[in-house]
Short mmCIF file of C-alpha atoms in Angstrom, two decimals:
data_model
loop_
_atom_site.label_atom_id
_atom_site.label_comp_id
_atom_site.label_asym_id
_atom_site.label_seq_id
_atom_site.Cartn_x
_atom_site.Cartn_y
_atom_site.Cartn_z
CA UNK A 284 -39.40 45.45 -32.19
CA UNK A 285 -41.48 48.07 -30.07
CA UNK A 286 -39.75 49.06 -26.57
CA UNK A 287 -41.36 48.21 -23.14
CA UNK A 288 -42.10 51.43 -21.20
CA UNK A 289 -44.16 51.77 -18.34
CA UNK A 290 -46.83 54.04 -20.10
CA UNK A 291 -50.30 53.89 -18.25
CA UNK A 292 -52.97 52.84 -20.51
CA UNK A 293 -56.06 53.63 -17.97
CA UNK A 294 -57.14 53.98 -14.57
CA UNK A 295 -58.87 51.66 -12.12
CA UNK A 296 -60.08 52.56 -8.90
CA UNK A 297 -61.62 49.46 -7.88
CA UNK A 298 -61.02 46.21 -6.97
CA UNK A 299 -59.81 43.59 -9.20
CA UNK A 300 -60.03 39.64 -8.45
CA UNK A 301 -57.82 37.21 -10.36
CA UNK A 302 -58.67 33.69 -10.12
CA UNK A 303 -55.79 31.87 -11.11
CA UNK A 304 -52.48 32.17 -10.85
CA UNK A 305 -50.76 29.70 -13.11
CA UNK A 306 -47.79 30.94 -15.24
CA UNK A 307 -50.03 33.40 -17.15
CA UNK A 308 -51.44 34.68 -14.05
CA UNK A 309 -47.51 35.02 -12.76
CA UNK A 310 -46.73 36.78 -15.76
CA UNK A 311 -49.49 39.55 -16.23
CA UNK A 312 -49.37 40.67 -12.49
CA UNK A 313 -46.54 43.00 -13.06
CA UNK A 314 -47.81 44.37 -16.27
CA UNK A 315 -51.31 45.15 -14.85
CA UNK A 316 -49.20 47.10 -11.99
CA UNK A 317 -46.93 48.74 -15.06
CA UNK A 318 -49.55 49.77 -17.74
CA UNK A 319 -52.61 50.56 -15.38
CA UNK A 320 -53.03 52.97 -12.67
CA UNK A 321 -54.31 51.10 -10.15
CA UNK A 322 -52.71 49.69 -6.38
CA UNK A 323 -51.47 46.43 -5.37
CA UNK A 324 -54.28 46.45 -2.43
CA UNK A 325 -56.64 46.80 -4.95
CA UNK A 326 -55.88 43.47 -6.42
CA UNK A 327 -56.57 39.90 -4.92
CA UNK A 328 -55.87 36.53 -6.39
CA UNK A 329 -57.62 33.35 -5.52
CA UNK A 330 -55.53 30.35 -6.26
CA UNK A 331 -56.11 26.49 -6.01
CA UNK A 332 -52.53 25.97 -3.98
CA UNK A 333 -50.17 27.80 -2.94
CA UNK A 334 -48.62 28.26 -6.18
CA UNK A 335 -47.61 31.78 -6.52
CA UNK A 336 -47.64 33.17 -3.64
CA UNK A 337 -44.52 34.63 -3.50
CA UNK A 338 -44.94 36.14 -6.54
CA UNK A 339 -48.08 38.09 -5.24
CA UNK A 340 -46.18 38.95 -2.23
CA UNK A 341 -43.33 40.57 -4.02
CA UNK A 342 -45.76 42.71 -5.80
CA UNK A 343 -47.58 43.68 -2.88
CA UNK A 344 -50.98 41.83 -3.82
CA UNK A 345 -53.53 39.72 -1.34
CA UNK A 346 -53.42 36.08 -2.47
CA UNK A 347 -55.35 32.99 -0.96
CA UNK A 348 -55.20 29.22 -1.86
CA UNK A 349 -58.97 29.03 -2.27
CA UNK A 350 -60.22 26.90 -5.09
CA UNK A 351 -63.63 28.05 -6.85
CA UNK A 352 -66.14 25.44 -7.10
CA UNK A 353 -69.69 25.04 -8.71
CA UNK A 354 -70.54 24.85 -5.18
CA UNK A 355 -69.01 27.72 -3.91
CA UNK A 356 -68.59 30.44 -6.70
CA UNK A 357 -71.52 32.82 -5.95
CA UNK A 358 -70.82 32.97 -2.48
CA UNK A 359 -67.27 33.76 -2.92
CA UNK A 360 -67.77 36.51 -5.82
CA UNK A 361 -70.61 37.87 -3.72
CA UNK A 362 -67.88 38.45 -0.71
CA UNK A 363 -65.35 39.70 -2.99
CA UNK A 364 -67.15 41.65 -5.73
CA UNK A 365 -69.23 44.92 -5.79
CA UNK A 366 -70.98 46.38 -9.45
CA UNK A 367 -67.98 48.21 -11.32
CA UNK A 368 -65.28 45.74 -10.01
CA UNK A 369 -63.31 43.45 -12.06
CA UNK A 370 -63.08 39.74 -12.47
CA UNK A 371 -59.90 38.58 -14.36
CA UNK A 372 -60.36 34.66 -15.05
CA UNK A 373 -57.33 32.52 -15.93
CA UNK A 374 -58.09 29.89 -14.09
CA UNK A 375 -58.38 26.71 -15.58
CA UNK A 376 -61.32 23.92 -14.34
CA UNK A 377 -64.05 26.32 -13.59
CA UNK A 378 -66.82 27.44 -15.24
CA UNK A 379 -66.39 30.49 -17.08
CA UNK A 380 -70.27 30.39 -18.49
CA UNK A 381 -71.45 30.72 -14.48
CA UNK A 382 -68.90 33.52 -14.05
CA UNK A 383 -70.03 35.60 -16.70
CA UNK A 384 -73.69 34.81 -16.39
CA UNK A 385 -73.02 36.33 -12.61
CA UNK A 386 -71.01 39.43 -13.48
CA UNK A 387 -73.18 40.50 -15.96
CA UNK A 388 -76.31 40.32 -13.24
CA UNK A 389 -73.65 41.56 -10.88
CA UNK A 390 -72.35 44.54 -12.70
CA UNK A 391 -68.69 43.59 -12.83
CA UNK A 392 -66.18 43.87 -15.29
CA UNK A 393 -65.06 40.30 -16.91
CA UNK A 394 -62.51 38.94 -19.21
CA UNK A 395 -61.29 35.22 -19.23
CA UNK A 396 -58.44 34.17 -21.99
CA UNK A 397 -60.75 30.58 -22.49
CA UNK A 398 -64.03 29.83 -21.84
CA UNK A 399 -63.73 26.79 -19.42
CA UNK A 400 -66.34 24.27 -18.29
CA UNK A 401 -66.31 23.07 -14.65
CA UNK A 402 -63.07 20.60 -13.92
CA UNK A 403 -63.68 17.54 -15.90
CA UNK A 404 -66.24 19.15 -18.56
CA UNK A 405 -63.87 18.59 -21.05
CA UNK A 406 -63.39 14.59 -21.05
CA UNK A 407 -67.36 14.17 -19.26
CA UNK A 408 -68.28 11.17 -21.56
CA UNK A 409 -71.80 11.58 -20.22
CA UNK A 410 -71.99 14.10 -22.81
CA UNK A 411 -72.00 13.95 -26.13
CA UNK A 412 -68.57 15.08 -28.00
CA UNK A 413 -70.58 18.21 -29.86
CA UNK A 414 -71.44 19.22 -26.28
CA UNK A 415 -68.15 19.48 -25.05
CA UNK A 416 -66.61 21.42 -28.42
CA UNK A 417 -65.36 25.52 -28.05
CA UNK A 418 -68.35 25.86 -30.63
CA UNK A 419 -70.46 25.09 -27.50
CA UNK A 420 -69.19 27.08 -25.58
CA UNK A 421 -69.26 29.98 -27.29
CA UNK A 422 -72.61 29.97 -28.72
CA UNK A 423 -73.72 29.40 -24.93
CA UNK A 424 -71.55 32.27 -23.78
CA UNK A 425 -73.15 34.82 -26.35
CA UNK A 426 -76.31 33.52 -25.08
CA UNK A 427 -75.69 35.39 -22.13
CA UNK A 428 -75.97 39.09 -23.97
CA UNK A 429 -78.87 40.92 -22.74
CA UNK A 430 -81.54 41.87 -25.46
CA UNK A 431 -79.95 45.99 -25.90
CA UNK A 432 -79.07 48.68 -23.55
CA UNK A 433 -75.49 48.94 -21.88
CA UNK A 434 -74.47 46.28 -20.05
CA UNK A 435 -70.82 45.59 -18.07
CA UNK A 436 -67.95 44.11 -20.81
CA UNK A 437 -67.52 40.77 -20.59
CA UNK A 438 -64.35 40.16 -22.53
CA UNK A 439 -64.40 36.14 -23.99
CA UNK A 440 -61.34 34.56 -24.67
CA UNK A 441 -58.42 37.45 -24.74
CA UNK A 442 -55.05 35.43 -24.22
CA UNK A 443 -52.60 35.41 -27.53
CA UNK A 444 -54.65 32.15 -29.52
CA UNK A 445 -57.66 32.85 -28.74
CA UNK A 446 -57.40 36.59 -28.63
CA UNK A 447 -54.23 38.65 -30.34
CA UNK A 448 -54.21 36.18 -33.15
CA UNK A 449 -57.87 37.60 -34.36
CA UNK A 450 -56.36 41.21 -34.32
CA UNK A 451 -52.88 39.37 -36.07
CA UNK A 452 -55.71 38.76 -38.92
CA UNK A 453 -57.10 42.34 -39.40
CA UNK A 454 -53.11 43.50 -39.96
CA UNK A 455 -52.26 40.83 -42.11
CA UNK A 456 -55.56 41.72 -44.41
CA UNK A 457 -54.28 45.17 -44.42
CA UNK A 458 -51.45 44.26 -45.36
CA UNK A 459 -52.48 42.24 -48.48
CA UNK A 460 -54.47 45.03 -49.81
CA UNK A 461 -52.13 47.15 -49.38
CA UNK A 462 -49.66 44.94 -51.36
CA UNK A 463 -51.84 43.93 -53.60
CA UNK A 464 -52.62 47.72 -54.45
CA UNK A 465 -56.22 47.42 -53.90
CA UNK A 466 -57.96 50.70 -52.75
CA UNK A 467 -59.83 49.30 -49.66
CA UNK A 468 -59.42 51.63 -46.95
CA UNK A 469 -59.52 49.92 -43.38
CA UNK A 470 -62.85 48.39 -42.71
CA UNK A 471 -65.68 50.42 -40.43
CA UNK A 472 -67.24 47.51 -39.12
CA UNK A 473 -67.95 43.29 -39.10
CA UNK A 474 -69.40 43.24 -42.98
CA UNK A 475 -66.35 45.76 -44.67
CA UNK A 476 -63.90 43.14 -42.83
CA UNK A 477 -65.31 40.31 -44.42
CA UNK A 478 -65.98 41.65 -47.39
CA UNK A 479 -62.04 42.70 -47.31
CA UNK A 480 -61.49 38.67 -46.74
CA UNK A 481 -63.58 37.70 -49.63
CA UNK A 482 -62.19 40.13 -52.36
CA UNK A 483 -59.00 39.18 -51.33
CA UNK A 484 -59.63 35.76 -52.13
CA UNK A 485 -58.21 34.58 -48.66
CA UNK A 486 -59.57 30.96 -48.63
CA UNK A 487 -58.11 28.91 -45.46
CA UNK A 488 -56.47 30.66 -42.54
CA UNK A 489 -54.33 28.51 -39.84
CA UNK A 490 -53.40 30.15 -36.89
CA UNK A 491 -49.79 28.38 -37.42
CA UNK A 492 -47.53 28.33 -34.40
CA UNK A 493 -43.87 26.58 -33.73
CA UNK A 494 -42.67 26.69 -30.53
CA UNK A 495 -38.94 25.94 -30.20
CA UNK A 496 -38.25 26.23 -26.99
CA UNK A 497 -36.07 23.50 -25.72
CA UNK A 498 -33.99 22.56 -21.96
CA UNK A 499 -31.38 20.91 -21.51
CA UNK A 500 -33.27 18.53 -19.08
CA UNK A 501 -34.84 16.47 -21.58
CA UNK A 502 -38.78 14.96 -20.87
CA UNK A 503 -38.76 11.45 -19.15
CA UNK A 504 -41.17 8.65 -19.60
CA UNK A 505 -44.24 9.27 -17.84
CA UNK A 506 -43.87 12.76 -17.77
CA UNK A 507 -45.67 15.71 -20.03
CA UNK A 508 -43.59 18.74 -20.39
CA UNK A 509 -44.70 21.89 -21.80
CA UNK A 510 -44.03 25.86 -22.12
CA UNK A 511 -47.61 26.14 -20.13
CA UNK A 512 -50.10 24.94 -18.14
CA UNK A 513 -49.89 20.91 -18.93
CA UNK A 514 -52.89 20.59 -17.88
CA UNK A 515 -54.59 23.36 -19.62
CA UNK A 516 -53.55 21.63 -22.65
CA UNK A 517 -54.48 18.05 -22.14
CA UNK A 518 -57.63 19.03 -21.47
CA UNK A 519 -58.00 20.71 -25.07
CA UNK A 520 -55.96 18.14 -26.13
CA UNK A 521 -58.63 16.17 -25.86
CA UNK A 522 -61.56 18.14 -26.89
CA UNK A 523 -62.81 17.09 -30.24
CA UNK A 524 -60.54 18.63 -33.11
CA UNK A 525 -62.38 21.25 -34.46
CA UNK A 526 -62.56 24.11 -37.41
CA UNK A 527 -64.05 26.87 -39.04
CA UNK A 528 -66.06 25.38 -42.55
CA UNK A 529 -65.28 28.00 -45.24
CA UNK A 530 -67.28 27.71 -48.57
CA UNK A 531 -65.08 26.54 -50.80
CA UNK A 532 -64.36 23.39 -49.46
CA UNK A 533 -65.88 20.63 -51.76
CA UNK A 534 -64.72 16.97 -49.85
CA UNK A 535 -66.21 16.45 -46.64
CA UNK A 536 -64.08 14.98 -43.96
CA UNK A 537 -64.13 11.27 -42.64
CA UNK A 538 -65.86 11.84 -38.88
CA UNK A 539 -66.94 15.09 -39.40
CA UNK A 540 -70.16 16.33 -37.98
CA UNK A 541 -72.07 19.60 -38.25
CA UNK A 542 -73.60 21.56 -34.89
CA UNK A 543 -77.21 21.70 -35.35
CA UNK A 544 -77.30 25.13 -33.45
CA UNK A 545 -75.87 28.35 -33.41
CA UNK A 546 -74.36 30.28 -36.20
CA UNK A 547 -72.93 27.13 -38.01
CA UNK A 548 -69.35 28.19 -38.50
CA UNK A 549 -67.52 25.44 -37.58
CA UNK A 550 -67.60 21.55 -37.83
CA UNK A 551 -65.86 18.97 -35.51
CA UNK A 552 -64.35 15.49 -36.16
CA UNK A 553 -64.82 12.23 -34.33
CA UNK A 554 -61.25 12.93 -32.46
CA UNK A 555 -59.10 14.52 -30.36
CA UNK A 556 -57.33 17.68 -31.68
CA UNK A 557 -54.63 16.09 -30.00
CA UNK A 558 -54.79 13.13 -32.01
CA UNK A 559 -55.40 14.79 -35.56
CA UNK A 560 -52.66 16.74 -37.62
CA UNK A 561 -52.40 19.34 -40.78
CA UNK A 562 -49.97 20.28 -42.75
CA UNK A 563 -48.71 24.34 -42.18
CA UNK A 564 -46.08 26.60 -42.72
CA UNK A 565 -44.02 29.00 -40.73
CA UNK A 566 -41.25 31.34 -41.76
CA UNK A 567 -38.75 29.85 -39.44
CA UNK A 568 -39.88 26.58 -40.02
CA UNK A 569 -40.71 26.41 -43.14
CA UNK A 570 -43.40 23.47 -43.55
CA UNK A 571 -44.64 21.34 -40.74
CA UNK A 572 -46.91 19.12 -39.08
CA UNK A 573 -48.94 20.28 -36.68
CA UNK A 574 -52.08 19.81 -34.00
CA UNK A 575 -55.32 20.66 -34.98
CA UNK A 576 -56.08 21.43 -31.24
CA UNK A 577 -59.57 23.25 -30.88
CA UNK A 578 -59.76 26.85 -29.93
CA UNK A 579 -62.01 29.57 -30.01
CA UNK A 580 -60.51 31.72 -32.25
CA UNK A 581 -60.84 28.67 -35.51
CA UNK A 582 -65.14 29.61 -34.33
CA UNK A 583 -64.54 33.03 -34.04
CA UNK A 584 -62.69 34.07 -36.87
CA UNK A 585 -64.98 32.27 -39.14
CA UNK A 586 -67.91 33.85 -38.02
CA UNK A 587 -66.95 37.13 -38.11
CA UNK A 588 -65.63 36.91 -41.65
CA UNK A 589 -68.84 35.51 -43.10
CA UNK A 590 -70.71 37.19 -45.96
CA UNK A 591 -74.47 36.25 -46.06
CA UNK A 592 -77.45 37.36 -48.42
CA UNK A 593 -80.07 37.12 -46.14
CA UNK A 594 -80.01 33.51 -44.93
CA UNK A 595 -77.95 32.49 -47.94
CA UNK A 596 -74.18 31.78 -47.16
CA UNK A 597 -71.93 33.49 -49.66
CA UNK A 598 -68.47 33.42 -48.24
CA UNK A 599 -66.77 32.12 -45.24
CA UNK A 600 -62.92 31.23 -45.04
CA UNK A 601 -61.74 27.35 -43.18
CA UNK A 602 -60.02 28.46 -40.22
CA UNK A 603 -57.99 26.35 -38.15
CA UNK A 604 -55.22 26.07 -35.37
CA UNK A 605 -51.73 24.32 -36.82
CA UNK A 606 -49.97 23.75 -33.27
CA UNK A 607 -46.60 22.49 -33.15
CA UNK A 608 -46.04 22.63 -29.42
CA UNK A 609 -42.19 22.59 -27.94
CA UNK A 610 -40.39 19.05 -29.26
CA UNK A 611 -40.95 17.65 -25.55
CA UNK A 612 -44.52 18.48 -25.67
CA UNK A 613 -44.81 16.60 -28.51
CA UNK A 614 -43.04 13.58 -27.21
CA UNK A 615 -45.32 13.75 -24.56
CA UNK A 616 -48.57 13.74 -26.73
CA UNK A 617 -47.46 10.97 -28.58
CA UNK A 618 -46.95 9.05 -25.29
CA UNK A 619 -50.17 10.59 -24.10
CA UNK A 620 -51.80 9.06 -27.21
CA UNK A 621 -50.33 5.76 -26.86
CA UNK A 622 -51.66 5.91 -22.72
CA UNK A 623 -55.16 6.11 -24.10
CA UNK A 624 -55.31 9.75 -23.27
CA UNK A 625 -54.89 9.40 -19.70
CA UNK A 626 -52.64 12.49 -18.11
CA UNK A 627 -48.94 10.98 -16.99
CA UNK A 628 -48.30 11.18 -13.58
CA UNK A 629 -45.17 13.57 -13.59
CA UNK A 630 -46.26 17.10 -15.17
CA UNK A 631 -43.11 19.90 -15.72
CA UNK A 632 -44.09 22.99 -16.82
CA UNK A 633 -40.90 24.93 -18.22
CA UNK A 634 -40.58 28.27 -16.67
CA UNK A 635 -38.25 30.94 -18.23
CA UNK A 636 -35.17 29.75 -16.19
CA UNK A 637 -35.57 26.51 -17.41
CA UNK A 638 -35.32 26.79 -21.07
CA UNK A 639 -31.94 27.13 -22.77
CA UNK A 640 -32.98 28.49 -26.07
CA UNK A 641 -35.47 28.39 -28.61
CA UNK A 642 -38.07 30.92 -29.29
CA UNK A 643 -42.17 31.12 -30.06
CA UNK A 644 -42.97 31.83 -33.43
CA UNK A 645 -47.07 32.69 -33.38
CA UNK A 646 -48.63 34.25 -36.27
CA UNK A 647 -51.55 33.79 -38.85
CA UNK A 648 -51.29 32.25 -42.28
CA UNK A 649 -53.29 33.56 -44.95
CA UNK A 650 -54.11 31.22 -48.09
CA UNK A 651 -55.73 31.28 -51.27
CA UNK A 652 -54.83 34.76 -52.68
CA UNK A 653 -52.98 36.35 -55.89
CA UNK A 654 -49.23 35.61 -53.94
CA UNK A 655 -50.43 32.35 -52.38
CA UNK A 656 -49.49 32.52 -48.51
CA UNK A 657 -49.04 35.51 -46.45
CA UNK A 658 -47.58 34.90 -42.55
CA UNK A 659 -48.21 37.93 -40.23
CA UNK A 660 -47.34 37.43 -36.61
CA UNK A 661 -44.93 37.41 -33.37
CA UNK A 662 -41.18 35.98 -32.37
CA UNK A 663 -40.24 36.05 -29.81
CA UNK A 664 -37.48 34.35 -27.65
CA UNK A 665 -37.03 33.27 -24.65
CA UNK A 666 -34.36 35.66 -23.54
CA UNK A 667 -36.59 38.56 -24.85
CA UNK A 668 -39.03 37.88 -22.85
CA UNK A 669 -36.90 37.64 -20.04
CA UNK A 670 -35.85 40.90 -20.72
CA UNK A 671 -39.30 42.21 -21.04
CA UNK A 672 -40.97 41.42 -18.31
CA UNK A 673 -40.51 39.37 -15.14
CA UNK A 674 -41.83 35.47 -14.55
CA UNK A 675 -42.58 35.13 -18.55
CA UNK A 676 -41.39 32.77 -20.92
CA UNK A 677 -41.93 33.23 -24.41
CA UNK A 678 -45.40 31.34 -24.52
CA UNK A 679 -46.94 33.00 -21.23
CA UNK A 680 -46.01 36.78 -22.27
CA UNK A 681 -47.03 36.96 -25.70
CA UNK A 682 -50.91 35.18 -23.67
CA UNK A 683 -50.21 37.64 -21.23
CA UNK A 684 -49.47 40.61 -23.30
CA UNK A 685 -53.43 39.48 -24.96
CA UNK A 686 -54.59 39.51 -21.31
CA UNK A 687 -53.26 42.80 -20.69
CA UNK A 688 -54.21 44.65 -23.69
CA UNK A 689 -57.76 43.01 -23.37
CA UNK A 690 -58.25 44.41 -19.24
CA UNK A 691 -57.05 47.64 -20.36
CA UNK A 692 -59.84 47.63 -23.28
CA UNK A 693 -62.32 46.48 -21.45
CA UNK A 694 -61.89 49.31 -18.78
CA UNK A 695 -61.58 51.99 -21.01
CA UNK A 696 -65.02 50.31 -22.81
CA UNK A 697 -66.92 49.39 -19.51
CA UNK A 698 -70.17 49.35 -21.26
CA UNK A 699 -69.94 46.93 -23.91
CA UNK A 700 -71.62 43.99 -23.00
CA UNK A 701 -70.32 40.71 -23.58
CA UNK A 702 -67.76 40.81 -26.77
CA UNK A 703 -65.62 38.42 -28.60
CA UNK A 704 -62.01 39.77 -29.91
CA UNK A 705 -62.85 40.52 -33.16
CA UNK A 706 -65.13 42.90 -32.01
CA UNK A 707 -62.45 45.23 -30.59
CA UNK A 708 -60.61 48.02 -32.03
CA UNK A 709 -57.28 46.10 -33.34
CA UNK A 710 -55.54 49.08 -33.25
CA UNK A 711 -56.33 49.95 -30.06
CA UNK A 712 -55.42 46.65 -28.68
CA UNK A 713 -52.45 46.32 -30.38
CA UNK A 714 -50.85 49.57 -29.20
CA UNK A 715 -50.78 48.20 -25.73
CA UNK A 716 -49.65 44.34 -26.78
CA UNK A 717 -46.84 45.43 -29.23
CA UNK A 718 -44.20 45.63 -26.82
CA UNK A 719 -44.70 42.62 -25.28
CA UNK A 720 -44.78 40.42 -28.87
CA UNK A 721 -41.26 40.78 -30.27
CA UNK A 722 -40.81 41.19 -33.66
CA UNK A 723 -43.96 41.54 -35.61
CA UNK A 724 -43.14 39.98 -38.95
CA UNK A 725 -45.06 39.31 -42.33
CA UNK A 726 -43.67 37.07 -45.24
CA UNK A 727 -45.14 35.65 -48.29
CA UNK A 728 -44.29 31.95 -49.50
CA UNK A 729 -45.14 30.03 -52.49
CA UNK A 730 -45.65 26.87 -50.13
CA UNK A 731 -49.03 25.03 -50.54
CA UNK A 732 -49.85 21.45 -48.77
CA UNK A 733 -49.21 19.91 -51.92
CA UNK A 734 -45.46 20.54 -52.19
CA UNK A 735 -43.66 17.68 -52.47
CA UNK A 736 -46.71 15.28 -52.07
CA UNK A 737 -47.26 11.93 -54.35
CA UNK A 738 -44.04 11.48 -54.56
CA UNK A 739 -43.51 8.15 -52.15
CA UNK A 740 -46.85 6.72 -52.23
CA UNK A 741 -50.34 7.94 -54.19
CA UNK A 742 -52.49 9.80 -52.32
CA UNK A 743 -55.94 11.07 -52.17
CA UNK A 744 -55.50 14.84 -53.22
CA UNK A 745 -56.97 17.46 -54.54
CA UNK A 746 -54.29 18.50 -57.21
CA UNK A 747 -56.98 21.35 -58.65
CA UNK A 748 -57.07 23.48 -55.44
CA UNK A 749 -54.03 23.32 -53.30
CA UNK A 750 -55.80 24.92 -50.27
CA UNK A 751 -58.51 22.28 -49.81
CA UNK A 752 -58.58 20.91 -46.41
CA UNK A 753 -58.61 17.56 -47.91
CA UNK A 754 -54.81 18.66 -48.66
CA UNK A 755 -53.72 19.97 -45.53
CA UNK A 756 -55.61 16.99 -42.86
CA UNK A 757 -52.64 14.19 -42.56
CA UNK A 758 -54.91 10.97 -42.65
#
């Protein structure tokens, strides 16, 4: 496990503006103050309650309770921002497309660790369910890029899942070749990385993730409990569930549905991610069921490993989020499930001190090759983290070590325009997250979603290619 020091990664000399400041927000403050040269005065947080704010006053920065509304966003970035500023967005419920549409007309420096519609985007039944997917949002973010020339970074979606987890998958395909003794050299740009993917044979990736976290005071009816922001999650909870198509896969899911824009790397299903689950594997855990909750990285990842002739699709790998959540958080989907979807009244969000044990295990899972499964990713406990870094659990510090390592990119790259993660340096990015992460582990398995299957009941399978999605959706 790399050691926490307090080297300083780059220099700021202006202001920076965090809106937001939930448990990520909590957590990142003192490594922004650690790992960048820059003042307390010269950061401000903006805050929908009060939440935090003696946090912020231990560490010497401004904070307000002053909640950013479609209403009143420009004129409260145009008080607090000038060009070559920075605006560091983990809020949840506002409109990250607005925000970045304004700093990049603005001149300021951006990075969010989701994009977020406006409060209630998510579950607005006025619009149609491919409308309100992550696909959406992204291909309306990268909209936003100007047509050439330099133009202020704009990180999108930098936390751990979306963000690290992209980089996770550039080590992990290292690794392979490596292991696999092919002479590949690291990758120069987008097309060597996917054409790494492809002559690998990597065929599905999940992003597979078991949080075991646990306190001793145990969830009670009516109440959601989770290891971060509850509502954060509902929301994409309840997004439609959605994926990354590869090109291999030859059964087409009940409820699925194509986008009819954009770079076409994904599908969605008639249903909450919240409400679907798929079969992954872990390490620790061994096999599992998990949520196929959307997230931008399932889009991203997808996308950047596609090979194309032309207009002809060649290769692209199914990518996918495999969430199993803390064992309270999953009690409390399946009540949210059985309440229609409607949030419980009582919300507990379980900070460091109250969580007994347990750890998060967070890596990527790559399928389909000569050895069969390959895990590369982070563990890390609760009582490292608490030994890393101040106001963290597990979950928040490995997001906020993503957060951190993307603001100190995106200074020391101020001209880059608007970029997704996969378009960073990994190596870069990882020498400022390591620390923060654990241990970084990678371990092969012979598990495949059709282990142990057939066995009680028939079922529908595809016994020819383990690594169909057909195999790994529970139905």
């Amino acid at each position: 496990m790399a050691q926490a020091t307090h080297t300083q990664f780059a220099g700021f000399d202006r202001r920076l503006l965090m809106l937001g400041f939930g448990c990520v927000g909590r957590g990142v403050l003192p490594l922004l103050l650690r790992h960048i040269a820059i003042a307390p005065g010269q950061i401000r947080i903006l805050n929908a309650g009060e939440t935090g704010a003696g946090v912020a006053a231990e560490y010497g920065a401004a904070f307000a309770d002053r909640p950013i509304t479609r209403e009143n966003y420009p004129a409260v970035l145009q008080e607090e921002l000038v060009p070559g500023d920075f605006l560091l967005n983990l809020s949840i419920n506002v409109g990250s497309l607005d925000l970045i549409a304004w700093c990049q007309e603005q001149g300021v420096l951006y990075l969010d660790a989701c994009i977020e519609p406006w409060e209630g985007g998510y579950c607005d039944t006025s619009m149609p369910p491919a409308a309100r997917t992550n696909y959406a949002l992204r291909e309306a973010a990268l909209a936003l890029r100007g047509r050439g020339g330099e133009a202020p970074t704009a990180v999108l979606t930098h936390g751990v899942n979306p963000g690290l987890v992209s980089h996770f998958v550039k080590q992990a395909l290292l690794n392979l070749a490596s292991d696999l003794l092919l002479d590949a050299g690291r990758p120069a740009d987008r097309q060597g990385w996917a054409a790494l993917a492809r002559r690998l044979g990597i065929r599905t990736i999940h992003v597979a993730e078991r949080d075991t976290q646990s306190s001793a005071r145990r969830k009670q009816r009516g109440e959601f409990v989770n290891t971060w922001s509850v509502e954060g999650f509902v929301g994409k909870g309840c997004q439609p569930a959605e994926l990354g198509w590869g090109t291999r896969e030859r059964h087409w899911p009940a409820q699925a549905h194509r986008h009819r824009f954009g770079c076409g790397s994904a599908i969605w299903l008639e249903r909450p991610g919240a409400g679907t689950r798929v079969r992954s594997w872990t390490p620790l855990e061994g096999p599992y069921l998990g949520f196929l909750i959307t997230h931008g990285e399932s889009i991203s990842i997808a996308d950047y490993l596609t090979v194309r002739d032309g207009n002809r699709l060649i290769y692209r790998p199914t990518v996918h989020y495999a969430y199993h959540p803390c064992d309270d958080a999953v009690l409390s989907l399946h009540e949210l499930a059985g309440r229609a979807w409607q949030i419980q009244p009582g919300q507990r969000q379980l900070a460091a001190e109250d969580i007994d044990a347990g750890m998060d295990e967070l890596g990527v899972l790559l399928m389909g090759h000569e050895r069969g499964a390959f895990w590369y990713g982070s563990r890390l406990t609760n009582d490292q983290a608490v030994a890393l870094a101040p106001h963290n659990n597990a979950t928040s510090l490995q997001t906020a070590a993503g957060v951190l390592s993307g603001v100190v990119w995106a200074m020391n790259h101020p001209d880059s325009g608007i970029v997704d993660p996969e378009e960073m340096d990994f190596t870069e990015v990882m020498a400022v997250a390591l620390p923060y992460l654990g241990e970084m582990a990678g371990a092969y398995s012979d598990w495949t979603p059709l282990q142990n299957r057939n066995l009680l009941f028939p079922e529908d399978l595809d016994m020819e290619d383990p690594w169909q999605f057909q195999n790994v959706l529970v139905t």
